JSON list of C-alpha atoms in Angstrom, two decimals:
[
{"chain": "R", "resi": 1110, "resn": "VAL", "atom": "CA", "xyz": [76.56, 168.26, 78.23]},
{"chain": "R", "resi": 1111, "resn": "GLU", "atom": "CA", "xyz": [79.61, 170.74, 78.79]},
{"chain": "R", "resi": 1112, "resn": "ALA", "atom": "CA", "xyz": [76.33, 173.81, 80.62]},
{"chain": "R", "resi": 1113, "resn": "TRP", "atom": "CA", "xyz": [75.46, 170.71, 83.21]},
{"chain": "R", "resi": 1114, "resn": "PRO", "atom": "CA", "xyz": [76.24, 171.59, 87.07]},
{"chain": "R", "resi": 1115, "resn": "ASP", "atom": "CA", "xyz": [79.61, 169.71, 87.86]},
{"chain": "R", "resi": 1116, "resn": "GLU", "atom": "CA", "xyz": [77.89, 167.83, 90.67]},
{"chain": "R", "resi": 1117, "resn": "ALA", "atom": "CA", "xyz": [75.13, 166.28, 88.64]},
{"chain": "R", "resi": 1118, "resn": "GLU", "atom": "CA", "xyz": [74.37, 162.82, 88.50]},
{"chain": "R", "resi": 1119, "resn": "ILE", "atom": "CA", "xyz": [72.82, 161.28, 85.63]},
{"chain": "R", "resi": 1120, "resn": "GLY", "atom": "CA", "xyz": [72.35, 158.73, 83.20]},
{"chain": "R", "resi": 1121, "resn": "LEU", "atom": "CA", "xyz": [71.46, 157.98, 80.25]},
{"chain": "R", "resi": 1122, "resn": "MET", "atom": "CA", "xyz": [69.38, 155.57, 78.12]},
{"chain": "R", "resi": 1123, "resn": "VAL", "atom": "CA", "xyz": [68.48, 154.73, 74.78]},
{"chain": "R", "resi": 1124, "resn": "PHE", "atom": "CA", "xyz": [65.20, 152.88, 72.77]},
{"chain": "R", "resi": 1125, "resn": "GLY", "atom": "CA", "xyz": [64.85, 152.03, 69.34]},
{"chain": "R", "resi": 1126, "resn": "THR", "atom": "CA", "xyz": [68.49, 151.27, 68.75]},
{"chain": "R", "resi": 1127, "resn": "GLY", "atom": "CA", "xyz": [69.12, 147.86, 68.87]},
{"chain": "R", "resi": 1128, "resn": "THR", "atom": "CA", "xyz": [66.55, 146.36, 65.77]},
{"chain": "R", "resi": 1129, "resn": "GLY", "atom": "CA", "xyz": [64.25, 147.22, 62.74]},
{"chain": "R", "resi": 1130, "resn": "ASN", "atom": "CA", "xyz": [61.15, 149.21, 61.79]},
{"chain": "R", "resi": 1131, "resn": "SER", "atom": "CA", "xyz": [59.64, 146.46, 60.66]},
{"chain": "R", "resi": 1132, "resn": "ASP", "atom": "CA", "xyz": [56.70, 144.51, 61.07]},
{"chain": "R", "resi": 1133, "resn": "ALA", "atom": "CA", "xyz": [58.53, 140.96, 63.01]},
{"chain": "R", "resi": 1134, "resn": "GLU", "atom": "CA", "xyz": [60.08, 143.14, 64.47]},
{"chain": "R", "resi": 1135, "resn": "ARG", "atom": "CA", "xyz": [57.97, 144.67, 66.77]},
{"chain": "R", "resi": 1136, "resn": "ALA", "atom": "CA", "xyz": [57.81, 142.46, 69.28]},
{"chain": "R", "resi": 1137, "resn": "ALA", "atom": "CA", "xyz": [61.76, 143.30, 69.70]},
{"chain": "R", "resi": 1138, "resn": "GLY", "atom": "CA", "xyz": [61.32, 146.59, 69.08]},
{"chain": "R", "resi": 1139, "resn": "CYS", "atom": "CA", "xyz": [59.61, 147.24, 71.83]},
{"chain": "R", "resi": 1140, "resn": "PHE", "atom": "CA", "xyz": [61.98, 145.59, 74.84]},
{"chain": "R", "resi": 1141, "resn": "ASP", "atom": "CA", "xyz": [64.36, 147.48, 73.37]},
{"chain": "R", "resi": 1142, "resn": "VAL", "atom": "CA", "xyz": [65.48, 149.66, 76.04]},
{"chain": "R", "resi": 1143, "resn": "LYS", "atom": "CA", "xyz": [68.95, 150.51, 77.45]},
{"chain": "R", "resi": 1144, "resn": "THR", "atom": "CA", "xyz": [71.39, 151.86, 79.97]},
{"chain": "R", "resi": 1145, "resn": "VAL", "atom": "CA", "xyz": [74.30, 153.30, 78.35]},
{"chain": "R", "resi": 1146, "resn": "LEU", "atom": "CA", "xyz": [75.38, 154.89, 80.83]},
{"chain": "R", "resi": 1147, "resn": "PRO", "atom": "CA", "xyz": [73.86, 154.31, 84.64]},
{"chain": "R", "resi": 1148, "resn": "VAL", "atom": "CA", "xyz": [72.94, 156.77, 86.92]},
{"chain": "R", "resi": 1149, "resn": "ALA", "atom": "CA", "xyz": [76.62, 157.80, 88.38]},
{"chain": "R", "resi": 1150, "resn": "ASP", "atom": "CA", "xyz": [78.60, 161.50, 89.05]},
{"chain": "R", "resi": 1151, "resn": "LEU", "atom": "CA", "xyz": [78.80, 163.39, 85.22]},
{"chain": "R", "resi": 1152, "resn": "ASP", "atom": "CA", "xyz": [81.17, 161.85, 83.31]},
{"chain": "R", "resi": 1153, "resn": "ARG", "atom": "CA", "xyz": [81.18, 164.52, 80.58]},
{"chain": "R", "resi": 1154, "resn": "ALA", "atom": "CA", "xyz": [83.65, 162.92, 77.71]},
{"chain": "R", "resi": 1155, "resn": "ALA", "atom": "CA", "xyz": [81.60, 159.83, 78.57]},
{"chain": "R", "resi": 1156, "resn": "MET", "atom": "CA", "xyz": [78.51, 160.94, 78.34]},
{"chain": "R", "resi": 1157, "resn": "THR", "atom": "CA", "xyz": [79.32, 163.18, 75.04]},
{"chain": "R", "resi": 1158, "resn": "GLY", "atom": "CA", "xyz": [80.80, 160.02, 73.35]},
{"chain": "R", "resi": 1159, "resn": "ALA", "atom": "CA", "xyz": [77.76, 158.34, 74.88]},
{"chain": "R", "resi": 1160, "resn": "ILE", "atom": "CA", "xyz": [75.83, 160.47, 73.19]},
{"chain": "R", "resi": 1161, "resn": "ALA", "atom": "CA", "xyz": [77.37, 160.95, 69.77]},
{"chain": "R", "resi": 1162, "resn": "ALA", "atom": "CA", "xyz": [77.70, 157.16, 68.86]},
{"chain": "R", "resi": 1163, "resn": "ILE", "atom": "CA", "xyz": [73.64, 157.61, 69.31]},
{"chain": "R", "resi": 1164, "resn": "ARG", "atom": "CA", "xyz": [71.61, 155.89, 66.26]},
{"chain": "R", "resi": 1165, "resn": "GLU", "atom": "CA", "xyz": [68.36, 155.18, 66.13]},
{"chain": "R", "resi": 1166, "resn": "SER", "atom": "CA", "xyz": [66.32, 151.64, 63.86]},
{"chain": "R", "resi": 1167, "resn": "GLY", "atom": "CA", "xyz": [63.86, 150.89, 65.41]},
{"chain": "R", "resi": 1168, "resn": "TYR", "atom": "CA", "xyz": [60.97, 151.51, 67.78]},
{"chain": "R", "resi": 1169, "resn": "THR", "atom": "CA", "xyz": [59.67, 153.94, 70.20]},
{"chain": "R", "resi": 1170, "resn": "PRO", "atom": "CA", "xyz": [58.94, 152.01, 73.04]},
{"chain": "R", "resi": 1171, "resn": "ILE", "atom": "CA", "xyz": [57.81, 155.43, 75.51]},
{"chain": "R", "resi": 1172, "resn": "GLY", "atom": "CA", "xyz": [55.94, 152.48, 78.23]},
{"chain": "R", "resi": 1173, "resn": "PRO", "atom": "CA", "xyz": [59.33, 150.20, 78.75]},
{"chain": "R", "resi": 1174, "resn": "ALA", "atom": "CA", "xyz": [61.45, 153.31, 78.23]},
{"chain": "R", "resi": 1175, "resn": "LEU", "atom": "CA", "xyz": [59.53, 154.97, 81.71]},
{"chain": "R", "resi": 1176, "resn": "ARG", "atom": "CA", "xyz": [59.10, 152.12, 83.54]},
{"chain": "R", "resi": 1177, "resn": "ALA", "atom": "CA", "xyz": [63.45, 151.03, 83.27]},
{"chain": "R", "resi": 1178, "resn": "ALA", "atom": "CA", "xyz": [64.32, 154.11, 83.63]},
{"chain": "R", "resi": 1179, "resn": "ALA", "atom": "CA", "xyz": [62.09, 154.65, 87.57]},
{"chain": "R", "resi": 1180, "resn": "ALA", "atom": "CA", "xyz": [63.56, 151.04, 87.73]},
{"chain": "R", "resi": 1181, "resn": "GLN", "atom": "CA", "xyz": [67.52, 152.78, 88.82]},
{"chain": "R", "resi": 1182, "resn": "LEU", "atom": "CA", "xyz": [65.86, 155.59, 90.50]},
{"chain": "R", "resi": 1183, "resn": "PRO", "atom": "CA", "xyz": [65.35, 155.65, 94.29]},
{"chain": "R", "resi": 1184, "resn": "THR", "atom": "CA", "xyz": [61.45, 155.57, 96.02]},
{"chain": "R", "resi": 1185, "resn": "ASP", "atom": "CA", "xyz": [62.22, 157.68, 98.70]},
{"chain": "R", "resi": 1186, "resn": "ASP", "atom": "CA", "xyz": [63.94, 160.12, 97.57]},
{"chain": "R", "resi": 1187, "resn": "ALA", "atom": "CA", "xyz": [64.07, 163.01, 94.39]},
{"chain": "R", "resi": 1188, "resn": "SER", "atom": "CA", "xyz": [65.13, 162.38, 91.17]},
{"chain": "R", "resi": 1189, "resn": "THR", "atom": "CA", "xyz": [64.42, 163.02, 87.61]},
{"chain": "R", "resi": 1190, "resn": "ILE", "atom": "CA", "xyz": [63.41, 161.67, 83.77]},
{"chain": "R", "resi": 1191, "resn": "VAL", "atom": "CA", "xyz": [63.90, 164.16, 80.42]},
{"chain": "R", "resi": 1192, "resn": "LEU", "atom": "CA", "xyz": [62.01, 161.68, 78.15]},
{"chain": "R", "resi": 1193, "resn": "VAL", "atom": "CA", "xyz": [63.59, 162.95, 74.09]},
{"chain": "R", "resi": 1194, "resn": "SER", "atom": "CA", "xyz": [61.88, 161.21, 71.39]},
{"chain": "R", "resi": 1195, "resn": "ASP", "atom": "CA", "xyz": [61.45, 162.34, 67.83]},
{"chain": "R", "resi": 1196, "resn": "GLY", "atom": "CA", "xyz": [57.58, 161.15, 67.99]},
{"chain": "R", "resi": 1197, "resn": "VAL", "atom": "CA", "xyz": [55.14, 159.19, 68.75]},
{"chain": "R", "resi": 1198, "resn": "ASP", "atom": "CA", "xyz": [54.50, 156.49, 71.03]},
{"chain": "R", "resi": 1199, "resn": "THR", "atom": "CA", "xyz": [55.15, 153.27, 68.91]},
{"chain": "R", "resi": 1200, "resn": "CYS", "atom": "CA", "xyz": [54.28, 150.32, 71.48]},
{"chain": "R", "resi": 1201, "resn": "ALA", "atom": "CA", "xyz": [51.29, 151.12, 72.68]},
{"chain": "R", "resi": 1202, "resn": "PRO", "atom": "CA", "xyz": [48.73, 149.84, 74.53]},
{"chain": "R", "resi": 1203, "resn": "PRO", "atom": "CA", "xyz": [48.99, 150.74, 77.81]},
{"chain": "R", "resi": 1204, "resn": "PRO", "atom": "CA", "xyz": [49.45, 154.00, 77.21]},
{"chain": "R", "resi": 1205, "resn": "SER", "atom": "CA", "xyz": [53.32, 155.41, 77.85]},
{"chain": "R", "resi": 1206, "resn": "CYS", "atom": "CA", "xyz": [50.95, 158.36, 79.81]},
{"chain": "R", "resi": 1207, "resn": "ASP", "atom": "CA", "xyz": [49.01, 155.67, 81.89]},
{"chain": "R", "resi": 1208, "resn": "ILE", "atom": "CA", "xyz": [52.42, 153.84, 82.53]},
{"chain": "R", "resi": 1209, "resn": "ALA", "atom": "CA", "xyz": [54.17, 157.26, 83.15]},
{"chain": "R", "resi": 1210, "resn": "ALA", "atom": "CA", "xyz": [50.83, 158.00, 85.91]},
{"chain": "R", "resi": 1211, "resn": "GLU", "atom": "CA", "xyz": [51.64, 154.31, 87.41]},
{"chain": "R", "resi": 1212, "resn": "VAL", "atom": "CA", "xyz": [55.65, 155.25, 87.53]},
{"chain": "R", "resi": 1213, "resn": "ARG", "atom": "CA", "xyz": [54.44, 158.32, 89.77]},
{"chain": "R", "resi": 1214, "resn": "GLN", "atom": "CA", "xyz": [52.50, 156.58, 91.92]},
{"chain": "R", "resi": 1215, "resn": "SER", "atom": "CA", "xyz": [55.54, 154.10, 92.64]},
{"chain": "R", "resi": 1216, "resn": "HIS", "atom": "CA", "xyz": [58.26, 157.11, 92.95]},
{"chain": "R", "resi": 1217, "resn": "PRO", "atom": "CA", "xyz": [55.90, 159.66, 94.45]},
{"chain": "R", "resi": 1218, "resn": "LEU", "atom": "CA", "xyz": [59.70, 162.53, 94.26]},
{"chain": "R", "resi": 1219, "resn": "LEU", "atom": "CA", "xyz": [59.87, 161.68, 90.87]},
{"chain": "R", "resi": 1220, "resn": "THR", "atom": "CA", "xyz": [59.02, 164.10, 88.10]},
{"chain": "R", "resi": 1221, "resn": "ILE", "atom": "CA", "xyz": [59.13, 163.46, 84.59]},
{"chain": "R", "resi": 1222, "resn": "HIS", "atom": "CA", "xyz": [59.17, 165.90, 81.75]},
{"chain": "R", "resi": 1223, "resn": "THR", "atom": "CA", "xyz": [59.31, 164.87, 77.77]},
{"chain": "R", "resi": 1224, "resn": "ILE", "atom": "CA", "xyz": [60.94, 166.74, 74.83]},
{"chain": "R", "resi": 1225, "resn": "GLY", "atom": "CA", "xyz": [59.40, 166.56, 71.76]},
{"chain": "R", "resi": 1226, "resn": "PHE", "atom": "CA", "xyz": [62.11, 166.48, 69.28]},
{"chain": "R", "resi": 1227, "resn": "ALA", "atom": "CA", "xyz": [60.95, 167.94, 65.68]},
{"chain": "R", "resi": 1228, "resn": "VAL", "atom": "CA", "xyz": [57.72, 166.90, 66.58]},
{"chain": "R", "resi": 1229, "resn": "ASP", "atom": "CA", "xyz": [55.58, 169.86, 65.70]},
{"chain": "R", "resi": 1230, "resn": "ALA", "atom": "CA", "xyz": [53.59, 168.35, 62.88]},
{"chain": "R", "resi": 1231, "resn": "ASP", "atom": "CA", "xyz": [52.83, 165.89, 65.23]},
{"chain": "R", "resi": 1232, "resn": "GLU", "atom": "CA", "xyz": [49.90, 166.78, 66.81]},
{"chain": "R", "resi": 1233, "resn": "GLU", "atom": "CA", "xyz": [49.51, 162.61, 68.76]},
{"chain": "R", "resi": 1234, "resn": "ALA", "atom": "CA", "xyz": [53.14, 162.88, 69.63]},
{"chain": "R", "resi": 1235, "resn": "SER", "atom": "CA", "xyz": [52.88, 166.58, 71.12]},
{"chain": "R", "resi": 1236, "resn": "ALA", "atom": "CA", "xyz": [50.15, 165.66, 72.51]},
{"chain": "R", "resi": 1237, "resn": "GLN", "atom": "CA", "xyz": [50.42, 161.81, 73.94]},
{"chain": "R", "resi": 1238, "resn": "LEU", "atom": "CA", "xyz": [54.45, 163.76, 75.71]},
{"chain": "R", "resi": 1239, "resn": "GLU", "atom": "CA", "xyz": [51.90, 165.88, 77.59]},
{"chain": "R", "resi": 1240, "resn": "CYS", "atom": "CA", "xyz": [50.55, 163.97, 79.35]},
{"chain": "R", "resi": 1241, "resn": "VAL", "atom": "CA", "xyz": [53.37, 162.03, 80.43]},
{"chain": "R", "resi": 1242, "resn": "ALA", "atom": "CA", "xyz": [54.43, 165.03, 81.76]},
{"chain": "R", "resi": 1243, "resn": "ARG", "atom": "CA", "xyz": [51.14, 166.01, 82.54]},
{"chain": "R", "resi": 1244, "resn": "VAL", "atom": "CA", "xyz": [51.09, 163.25, 84.87]},
{"chain": "R", "resi": 1245, "resn": "GLY", "atom": "CA", "xyz": [54.83, 163.07, 85.46]},
{"chain": "R", "resi": 1246, "resn": "GLY", "atom": "CA", "xyz": [54.91, 166.04, 88.06]},
{"chain": "R", "resi": 1247, "resn": "GLY", "atom": "CA", "xyz": [57.32, 168.15, 84.91]},
{"chain": "R", "resi": 1248, "resn": "GLU", "atom": "CA", "xyz": [56.93, 170.19, 81.49]},
{"chain": "R", "resi": 1249, "resn": "PHE", "atom": "CA", "xyz": [56.81, 169.48, 78.17]},
{"chain": "R", "resi": 1250, "resn": "ALA", "atom": "CA", "xyz": [58.68, 171.59, 76.05]},
{"chain": "R", "resi": 1251, "resn": "ALA", "atom": "CA", "xyz": [59.10, 171.67, 72.42]},
{"chain": "R", "resi": 1252, "resn": "ALA", "atom": "CA", "xyz": [62.73, 170.94, 70.34]},
{"chain": "R", "resi": 1253, "resn": "SER", "atom": "CA", "xyz": [62.62, 172.83, 66.30]},
{"chain": "R", "resi": 1254, "resn": "ASN", "atom": "CA", "xyz": [66.63, 172.38, 66.45]},
{"chain": "R", "resi": 1255, "resn": "ALA", "atom": "CA", "xyz": [69.55, 170.83, 67.87]},
{"chain": "R", "resi": 1256, "resn": "ALA", "atom": "CA", "xyz": [70.72, 174.90, 69.88]},
{"chain": "R", "resi": 1257, "resn": "GLN", "atom": "CA", "xyz": [66.68, 174.68, 70.92]},
{"chain": "R", "resi": 1258, "resn": "LEU", "atom": "CA", "xyz": [67.50, 170.85, 72.59]},
{"chain": "R", "resi": 1259, "resn": "ALA", "atom": "CA", "xyz": [69.75, 171.92, 74.43]},
{"chain": "R", "resi": 1260, "resn": "ALA", "atom": "CA", "xyz": [68.06, 175.05, 75.93]},
{"chain": "R", "resi": 1261, "resn": "LYS", "atom": "CA", "xyz": [65.64, 173.05, 77.20]},
{"chain": "R", "resi": 1262, "resn": "LEU", "atom": "CA", "xyz": [68.02, 169.64, 78.27]},
{"chain": "R", "resi": 1263, "resn": "ARG", "atom": "CA", "xyz": [70.03, 172.34, 80.28]},
{"chain": "R", "resi": 1264, "resn": "VAL", "atom": "CA", "xyz": [66.37, 173.63, 81.99]},
{"chain": "R", "resi": 1265, "resn": "ALA", "atom": "CA", "xyz": [64.99, 170.13, 82.60]},
{"chain": "R", "resi": 1266, "resn": "ALA", "atom": "CA", "xyz": [68.37, 169.73, 84.26]},
{"chain": "R", "resi": 1267, "resn": "ASP", "atom": "CA", "xyz": [68.50, 172.04, 86.58]},
{"chain": "R", "resi": 1268, "resn": "PRO", "atom": "CA", "xyz": [65.82, 174.04, 86.47]},
{"chain": "R", "resi": 1269, "resn": "SER", "atom": "CA", "xyz": [67.37, 176.93, 88.62]},
{"chain": "R", "resi": 1270, "resn": "VAL", "atom": "CA", "xyz": [68.83, 178.55, 85.18]},
{"chain": "R", "resi": 1271, "resn": "LEU", "atom": "CA", "xyz": [65.68, 180.06, 84.50]},
{"chain": "R", "resi": 1272, "resn": "ALA", "atom": "CA", "xyz": [65.92, 182.21, 86.69]},
{"chain": "R", "resi": 1273, "resn": "GLY", "atom": "CA", "xyz": [67.70, 184.76, 85.24]},
{"chain": "R", "resi": 1274, "resn": "ALA", "atom": "CA", "xyz": [66.09, 183.65, 81.87]},
{"chain": "R", "resi": 1275, "resn": "LEU", "atom": "CA", "xyz": [63.58, 185.04, 79.45]},
{"chain": "R", "resi": 1276, "resn": "THR", "atom": "CA", "xyz": [60.02, 182.58, 79.50]},
{"chain": "R", "resi": 1277, "resn": "GLY", "atom": "CA", "xyz": [57.10, 183.07, 77.60]},
{"chain": "R", "resi": 1278, "resn": "GLU", "atom": "CA", "xyz": [56.00, 183.72, 81.33]},
{"chain": "R", "resi": 1279, "resn": "GLY", "atom": "CA", "xyz": [57.75, 186.94, 82.18]},
{"chain": "R", "resi": 1280, "resn": "TYR", "atom": "CA", "xyz": [61.55, 188.15, 83.69]},
{"chain": "R", "resi": 1281, "resn": "ARG", "atom": "CA", "xyz": [62.64, 187.91, 86.95]},
{"chain": "R", "resi": 1282, "resn": "GLY", "atom": "CA", "xyz": [60.27, 187.07, 89.13]},
{"chain": "R", "resi": 1283, "resn": "LEU", "atom": "CA", "xyz": [58.24, 189.34, 86.78]},
{"chain": "R", "resi": 1284, "resn": "ARG", "atom": "CA", "xyz": [54.95, 187.61, 85.44]},
{"chain": "R", "resi": 1285, "resn": "ILE", "atom": "CA", "xyz": [53.19, 188.23, 82.80]},
{"chain": "R", "resi": 1286, "resn": "GLY", "atom": "CA", "xyz": [49.68, 189.48, 83.78]},
{"chain": "R", "resi": 1287, "resn": "MET", "atom": "CA", "xyz": [50.82, 190.81, 87.35]},
{"chain": "R", "resi": 1288, "resn": "SER", "atom": "CA", "xyz": [49.24, 193.45, 88.58]},
{"chain": "R", "resi": 1289, "resn": "ILE", "atom": "CA", "xyz": [51.36, 197.03, 88.79]},
{"chain": "R", "resi": 1290, "resn": "ASP", "atom": "CA", "xyz": [52.00, 196.37, 92.70]},
{"chain": "R", "resi": 1291, "resn": "GLN", "atom": "CA", "xyz": [52.29, 193.28, 92.11]},
{"chain": "R", "resi": 1292, "resn": "ALA", "atom": "CA", "xyz": [54.67, 194.08, 89.91]},
{"chain": "R", "resi": 1293, "resn": "ARG", "atom": "CA", "xyz": [56.63, 196.83, 92.14]},
{"chain": "R", "resi": 1294, "resn": "ALA", "atom": "CA", "xyz": [56.79, 194.00, 94.55]},
{"chain": "R", "resi": 1295, "resn": "ALA", "atom": "CA", "xyz": [59.16, 191.74, 92.49]},
{"chain": "R", "resi": 1296, "resn": "ALA", "atom": "CA", "xyz": [61.09, 194.97, 90.98]},
{"chain": "R", "resi": 1297, "resn": "GLY", "atom": "CA", "xyz": [60.21, 197.47, 92.51]},
{"chain": "R", "resi": 1298, "resn": "PHE", "atom": "CA", "xyz": [60.35, 200.94, 90.23]},
{"chain": "R", "resi": 1299, "resn": "GLU", "atom": "CA", "xyz": [58.59, 204.29, 90.22]},
{"chain": "R", "resi": 1300, "resn": "LEU", "atom": "CA", "xyz": [55.80, 204.20, 87.60]},
{"chain": "R", "resi": 1301, "resn": "GLY", "atom": "CA", "xyz": [56.82, 207.42, 84.63]},
{"chain": "R", "resi": 1302, "resn": "GLU", "atom": "CA", "xyz": [53.93, 208.99, 82.64]},
{"chain": "R", "resi": 1303, "resn": "VAL", "atom": "CA", "xyz": [50.68, 207.89, 81.63]},
{"chain": "R", "resi": 1304, "resn": "ARG", "atom": "CA", "xyz": [49.57, 207.28, 78.07]},
{"chain": "R", "resi": 1305, "resn": "LEU", "atom": "CA", "xyz": [45.60, 206.64, 77.58]},
{"chain": "R", "resi": 1306, "resn": "GLU", "atom": "CA", "xyz": [45.46, 203.75, 79.59]},
{"chain": "R", "resi": 1307, "resn": "VAL", "atom": "CA", "xyz": [48.82, 202.40, 79.38]},
{"chain": "R", "resi": 1308, "resn": "GLN", "atom": "CA", "xyz": [51.63, 203.31, 82.54]},
{"chain": "R", "resi": 1309, "resn": "TYR", "atom": "CA", "xyz": [55.79, 202.37, 81.72]},
{"chain": "R", "resi": 1310, "resn": "ALA", "atom": "CA", "xyz": [58.20, 201.65, 84.15]},
{"chain": "R", "resi": 1311, "resn": "ILE", "atom": "CA", "xyz": [61.93, 201.27, 84.04]},
{"chain": "R", "resi": 1312, "resn": "CYS", "atom": "CA", "xyz": [63.78, 198.91, 86.91]},
{"chain": "R", "resi": 1313, "resn": "ASP", "atom": "CA", "xyz": [67.01, 198.51, 86.44]},
{"chain": "R", "resi": 1314, "resn": "ASP", "atom": "CA", "xyz": [66.25, 194.61, 84.50]},
{"chain": "R", "resi": 1315, "resn": "ALA", "atom": "CA", "xyz": [63.77, 195.67, 82.71]},
{"chain": "R", "resi": 1316, "resn": "GLU", "atom": "CA", "xyz": [61.35, 197.87, 80.84]},
{"chain": "R", "resi": 1317, "resn": "LEU", "atom": "CA", "xyz": [57.74, 197.08, 81.59]},
{"chain": "R", "resi": 1318, "resn": "LEU", "atom": "CA", "xyz": [54.30, 197.71, 79.62]},
{"chain": "R", "resi": 1319, "resn": "PHE", "atom": "CA", "xyz": [51.17, 198.17, 82.13]},
{"chain": "R", "resi": 1320, "resn": "ARG", "atom": "CA", "xyz": [47.38, 198.25, 80.10]},
{"chain": "R", "resi": 1321, "resn": "ASP", "atom": "CA", "xyz": [44.65, 199.20, 82.63]},
{"chain": "R", "resi": 1322, "resn": "GLY", "atom": "CA", "xyz": [46.84, 198.12, 85.39]},
{"chain": "R", "resi": 1323, "resn": "VAL", "atom": "CA", "xyz": [48.07, 195.16, 83.84]},
{"chain": "R", "resi": 1324, "resn": "LEU", "atom": "CA", "xyz": [52.36, 194.28, 83.10]},
{"chain": "R", "resi": 1325, "resn": "ILE", "atom": "CA", "xyz": [51.26, 193.05, 79.42]},
{"chain": "R", "resi": 1326, "resn": "GLU", "atom": "CA", "xyz": [55.40, 193.65, 78.20]},
{"chain": "R", "resi": 1327, "resn": "ILE", "atom": "CA", "xyz": [58.42, 193.06, 79.85]},
{"chain": "R", "resi": 1328, "resn": "ARG", "atom": "CA", "xyz": [61.47, 194.30, 77.02]},
{"chain": "R", "resi": 1329, "resn": "PRO", "atom": "CA", "xyz": [64.86, 193.01, 79.07]},
{"chain": "R", "resi": 1330, "resn": "VAL", "atom": "CA", "xyz": [67.58, 195.89, 79.39]},
{"chain": "R", "resi": 1331, "resn": "ALA", "atom": "CA", "xyz": [70.10, 193.95, 78.71]},
{"chain": "R", "resi": 1332, "resn": "GLU", "atom": "CA", "xyz": [70.21, 191.28, 75.57]},
{"chain": "R", "resi": 1333, "resn": "SER", "atom": "CA", "xyz": [69.56, 188.69, 77.66]},
{"chain": "R", "resi": 1334, "resn": "SER", "atom": "CA", "xyz": [69.44, 184.41, 77.28]},
{"chain": "R", "resi": 1335, "resn": "THR", "atom": "CA", "xyz": [65.93, 182.86, 76.88]},
{"chain": "R", "resi": 1336, "resn": "ALA", "atom": "CA", "xyz": [64.26, 179.63, 77.74]},
{"chain": "R", "resi": 1337, "resn": "ASP", "atom": "CA", "xyz": [64.65, 178.34, 74.11]},
{"chain": "R", "resi": 1338, "resn": "GLY", "atom": "CA", "xyz": [67.78, 179.05, 73.43]},
{"chain": "R", "resi": 1339, "resn": "LEU", "atom": "CA", "xyz": [66.91, 181.73, 71.12]},
{"chain": "R", "resi": 1340, "resn": "ALA", "atom": "CA", "xyz": [68.43, 184.80, 71.27]},
{"chain": "R", "resi": 1341, "resn": "PRO", "atom": "CA", "xyz": [67.44, 188.29, 69.41]},
{"chain": "R", "resi": 1342, "resn": "GLY", "atom": "CA", "xyz": [66.46, 188.83, 65.45]}
]
């Protein structure tokens, strides 16, 4: 919350906090979606307090939550939903991916990002969240701990923060898989020595390694933040 831009307009919605997870509570639990803070100018104190008060207890109604969130957003202006879940949709059918597609049809300028929190071993949950993001025009990310979750949320709320961050694809306009000419156009540099089929280049921000004319490695010169909130070591 502290990292979000001052001008952000953000709301907070939770699911699975008003019921338990017994079979008798399933009907109510699958509609247990609550707006904690409506979309408005960012109030850091209110948002931080609201998040700290969340206690998970019940079902995981991802589909109804997507519908409820979209209902609070304009149909004719760009908007974003960031869905965070630590498990599989326990209220399907209908599949949450189908509902995401339905929501995107009614809100064509909407982007849906998904974050799986500690779902590394849950292939079904990861697949569901990946599908929701794909049909929602967004990205799926996995977060294994609180630091990674915070980093993923920062990116989802403000993708511009990636401009100077190291990602799995590249760094500051340089992307793994670029040709030498493409990389030179992005960064500007003179090629260094040639060792067999490998060529090295040093630019202001990074050292580059090419093999057979293709960029295969980027090493930032200065310590850089990463999209995952990781640090060297």
